[in-house]
Amino acid sequence: MKKGILIGIVIAMLGWAVYDMLGDKGDSGTSGEKEPQMRVAGDGEGPEGDEASENEDVAGGEVGLQKGQKAPDFELQTMDGETVKLSDYRGQKVMINFWATWCPPCRAEMPDMQKFYENEDVEILAVNLTQTESDASDVTKFVDDFGLTFPILMDENIAVANQYEIKPIPTSYFVDSEGYIQYVALGAMNYDLMIQQYEQMD
C-alpha cells in the first residue's frame, strides 16, 4: 500500500516538473520581440556568394533569391520618410546591400560603395537592419560620418531582411535592369569586385 502511494507521489512530482518547465518556456516568449538572427561576415573574408552566383539561370521569370530569378519586390521608407520600392528602379542596375552600423565589414565596404555609386550608372539601396541597432540615431551619425549619398532604407522590423533570408551581413544582391538577380555576395565587397559584377550585368 505504502509502495503504491510512494510511486503515485513520484509520478505526480515528475508531471509537475515537466509542466513547470514547459510553462517557463512559454513565458520567455511572451514579449513578442523577435531576436535578430543576423551574424557578421568575418573581417577579411571575401564574398562568399560564389555558390549562389554560379547556379544555373532559372527560366520563366520565377521570383526567388538565386541568380537568374527575379528579385522579390519590397517597399521601405528612407531616413527622410520617403517610400521606396525596388520595382521603382526597373530599367536601372541596382545593388541591394543589407547592413548595420555595428557590423565592421559593413563599415569597411561603405567607402567603396560610395565611390561605386558616384562613378557608375548604378542605384544602391542600402537596407539598414534597424531593429538590430541600439538607436536609430546611430544610423544618421554613420551616414554623416561616411558621407553617404545613396538611399538608406530603414528595415524597422527586419521584414525585408527576413524576406531575403539574410544571415551574414553585409549581403549584397546585384539586380539587372529587368529585375533579375545576377550576383549575390555574402560578405564585404571591394570596389574592383563591384565594378566587375556591374559590367557583367545587362
Coordinates of C-alpha atoms in Angstrom, one line a residue:
M1 CA 0.0 0.0 0.0
K2 CA 2.8 2.4 1.0
K3 CA 4.7 1.5 -2.0
G4 CA 1.8 2.4 -4.3
I5 CA 1.4 5.8 -2.6
L6 CA 5.1 6.5 -2.9
I7 CA 5.0 5.7 -6.7
G8 CA 2.0 7.9 -7.1
I9 CA 3.8 10.8 -5.4
V10 CA 6.9 10.4 -7.5
I11 CA 4.8 10.4 -10.7
A12 CA 2.9 13.5 -9.6
M13 CA 6.2 15.3 -8.9
L14 CA 7.6 14.4 -12.3
G15 CA 4.5 15.5 -14.0
W16 CA 4.5 18.9 -12.2
A17 CA 8.3 19.4 -13.0
V18 CA 7.6 18.8 -16.7
Y19 CA 4.5 21.1 -16.7
D20 CA 6.6 23.8 -14.8
M21 CA 9.4 23.6 -17.3
L22 CA 7.1 23.9 -20.3
G23 CA 5.4 26.9 -18.6
D24 CA 8.7 28.7 -18.2
K25 CA 9.5 28.2 -21.9
G26 CA 6.1 29.7 -22.8
D27 CA 6.7 32.7 -20.5
S28 CA 10.0 33.5 -22.1
G29 CA 8.4 34.2 -25.4
T30 CA 5.6 36.5 -24.3
S31 CA 7.4 39.7 -25.0
G32 CA 6.6 39.4 -28.7
E33 CA 10.0 40.6 -29.8
K34 CA 11.8 38.5 -32.3
E35 CA 15.5 38.1 -31.6
P36 CA 17.6 39.1 -34.6
Q37 CA 19.4 36.2 -36.1
M38 CA 22.0 38.2 -38.1
R39 CA 25.7 37.4 -37.9
V40 CA 28.6 39.5 -39.2
A41 CA 30.6 38.1 -42.1
G42 CA 34.2 37.9 -40.7
D43 CA 36.7 40.6 -41.2
G44 CA 39.0 39.9 -44.2
E45 CA 36.6 37.3 -45.6
G46 CA 36.0 37.7 -49.3
P47 CA 32.5 37.5 -50.7
E48 CA 31.1 34.0 -50.2
G49 CA 28.4 34.3 -52.8
D50 CA 30.0 32.0 -55.3
E51 CA 27.7 29.2 -54.7
A52 CA 24.6 31.4 -55.2
S53 CA 26.1 33.3 -58.1
E54 CA 27.3 30.3 -60.1
N55 CA 24.0 28.4 -60.1
E56 CA 22.3 27.8 -63.4
D57 CA 19.9 30.6 -64.5
V58 CA 16.3 29.9 -63.7
A59 CA 14.0 30.3 -66.6
G60 CA 10.4 31.6 -66.6
G61 CA 10.8 34.8 -64.5
E62 CA 10.3 33.0 -61.2
V63 CA 10.7 35.2 -58.2
G64 CA 13.4 34.0 -55.9
L65 CA 16.8 34.6 -54.3
Q66 CA 19.1 32.8 -56.8
K67 CA 21.0 34.0 -59.8
G68 CA 18.6 34.3 -62.8
Q69 CA 15.5 34.6 -60.6
K70 CA 13.5 37.9 -60.3
A71 CA 14.4 39.7 -57.1
P72 CA 11.4 39.9 -54.7
D73 CA 9.9 43.3 -54.6
F74 CA 9.8 45.3 -51.4
E75 CA 8.8 48.7 -50.0
L76 CA 10.6 50.6 -47.3
Q77 CA 11.0 54.2 -46.1
T78 CA 14.2 56.2 -46.4
M79 CA 15.6 58.1 -43.4
D80 CA 13.7 61.1 -44.7
G81 CA 10.4 59.3 -44.7
E82 CA 10.2 58.8 -48.5
T83 CA 8.6 55.5 -49.6
V84 CA 10.8 53.5 -52.0
K85 CA 10.0 50.2 -53.8
L86 CA 12.6 48.0 -55.6
S87 CA 10.3 47.9 -58.6
D88 CA 10.5 51.7 -58.9
Y89 CA 14.1 51.1 -60.2
R90 CA 13.1 48.8 -63.1
G91 CA 15.2 49.8 -66.1
Q92 CA 18.3 50.5 -63.9
K93 CA 21.0 48.4 -62.5
V94 CA 20.6 48.1 -58.7
M95 CA 22.8 46.9 -55.9
I96 CA 20.8 46.0 -52.8
N97 CA 23.0 46.0 -49.7
F98 CA 21.9 44.7 -46.3
W99 CA 24.0 46.3 -43.4
A100 CA 24.1 47.7 -39.9
T101 CA 26.2 50.3 -38.1
W102 CA 27.7 47.8 -35.6
C103 CA 29.0 45.5 -38.4
P104 CA 32.8 46.1 -39.0
P105 CA 32.8 44.6 -42.6
C106 CA 29.8 46.8 -43.4
R107 CA 31.9 49.8 -42.3
A108 CA 34.8 48.6 -44.4
E109 CA 32.9 48.4 -47.7
M110 CA 30.9 51.7 -47.3
P111 CA 33.6 54.0 -48.8
D112 CA 33.9 51.7 -51.9
M113 CA 30.1 51.6 -52.2
Q114 CA 30.0 55.4 -52.2
K115 CA 32.8 55.5 -54.8
F116 CA 30.9 52.9 -56.9
Y117 CA 27.7 55.0 -56.7
E118 CA 29.5 58.2 -57.7
N119 CA 31.4 56.7 -60.6
E120 CA 28.9 54.3 -62.3
D121 CA 25.3 54.5 -63.5
V122 CA 24.0 52.3 -60.7
E123 CA 21.4 52.6 -58.0
I124 CA 22.3 51.5 -54.5
L125 CA 19.6 50.6 -52.0
A126 CA 21.3 50.2 -48.6
V127 CA 18.8 48.4 -46.4
N128 CA 19.7 49.1 -42.7
L129 CA 18.6 46.4 -40.3
T130 CA 17.1 49.0 -38.0
Q131 CA 15.7 46.6 -35.4
T132 CA 19.3 45.4 -34.6
E133 CA 20.5 49.0 -34.0
S134 CA 20.8 50.3 -30.4
D135 CA 19.3 53.6 -31.5
A136 CA 18.1 55.0 -34.9
S137 CA 20.4 58.0 -34.4
D138 CA 23.3 55.7 -34.9
V139 CA 22.3 55.3 -38.5
T140 CA 22.2 59.1 -39.0
K141 CA 25.6 59.5 -37.5
F142 CA 27.0 56.7 -39.6
V143 CA 25.7 58.2 -42.8
D144 CA 27.1 61.6 -41.9
D145 CA 30.5 60.2 -40.9
F146 CA 30.8 58.3 -44.2
G147 CA 29.3 61.0 -46.4
L148 CA 26.8 58.5 -48.0
T149 CA 24.5 59.9 -50.7
F150 CA 22.7 56.8 -51.9
P151 CA 19.3 55.9 -50.4
I152 CA 19.4 54.4 -46.9
L153 CA 16.3 52.3 -46.3
M154 CA 15.1 51.6 -42.8
D155 CA 14.1 48.0 -42.3
E156 CA 12.4 48.7 -38.9
N157 CA 11.2 45.1 -38.3
I158 CA 13.8 43.4 -40.4
A159 CA 10.9 42.2 -42.6
V160 CA 12.8 42.7 -45.8
A161 CA 15.9 41.0 -44.4
N162 CA 13.8 38.0 -43.5
Q163 CA 12.2 38.1 -46.9
Y164 CA 15.7 37.9 -48.5
E165 CA 16.8 35.3 -45.9
I166 CA 19.7 37.4 -44.8
K167 CA 22.1 35.7 -42.4
P168 CA 25.5 37.2 -42.6
I169 CA 25.9 40.9 -43.1
P170 CA 26.8 42.6 -45.2
T171 CA 25.0 40.8 -48.0
S172 CA 24.6 42.3 -51.5
Y173 CA 22.4 41.5 -54.4
F174 CA 23.2 42.8 -57.9
V175 CA 19.9 43.1 -59.9
D176 CA 19.9 43.9 -63.6
S177 CA 17.7 46.4 -65.4
E178 CA 15.0 43.8 -65.9
G179 CA 14.8 43.0 -62.2
Y180 CA 16.8 39.7 -62.3
I181 CA 19.5 38.8 -59.8
Q182 CA 22.9 38.5 -61.4
Y183 CA 25.1 38.1 -58.4
V184 CA 24.9 37.5 -54.7
A185 CA 27.8 38.4 -52.4
L186 CA 27.9 37.2 -48.8
G187 CA 30.5 39.4 -47.1
A188 CA 32.1 42.7 -47.8
M189 CA 33.0 43.7 -51.3
N190 CA 35.7 46.0 -52.6
Y191 CA 35.4 48.5 -55.4
D192 CA 37.0 46.3 -58.1
L193 CA 34.6 43.4 -57.4
M194 CA 31.7 45.8 -57.6
I195 CA 32.9 47.1 -60.9
Q196 CA 33.4 43.5 -62.2
Q197 CA 29.9 42.5 -61.3
Y198 CA 28.4 45.7 -62.6
E199 CA 30.0 45.2 -66.0
Q200 CA 28.6 41.7 -66.3
M201 CA 25.0 42.9 -65.8
D202 CA 22.7 43.7 -68.7

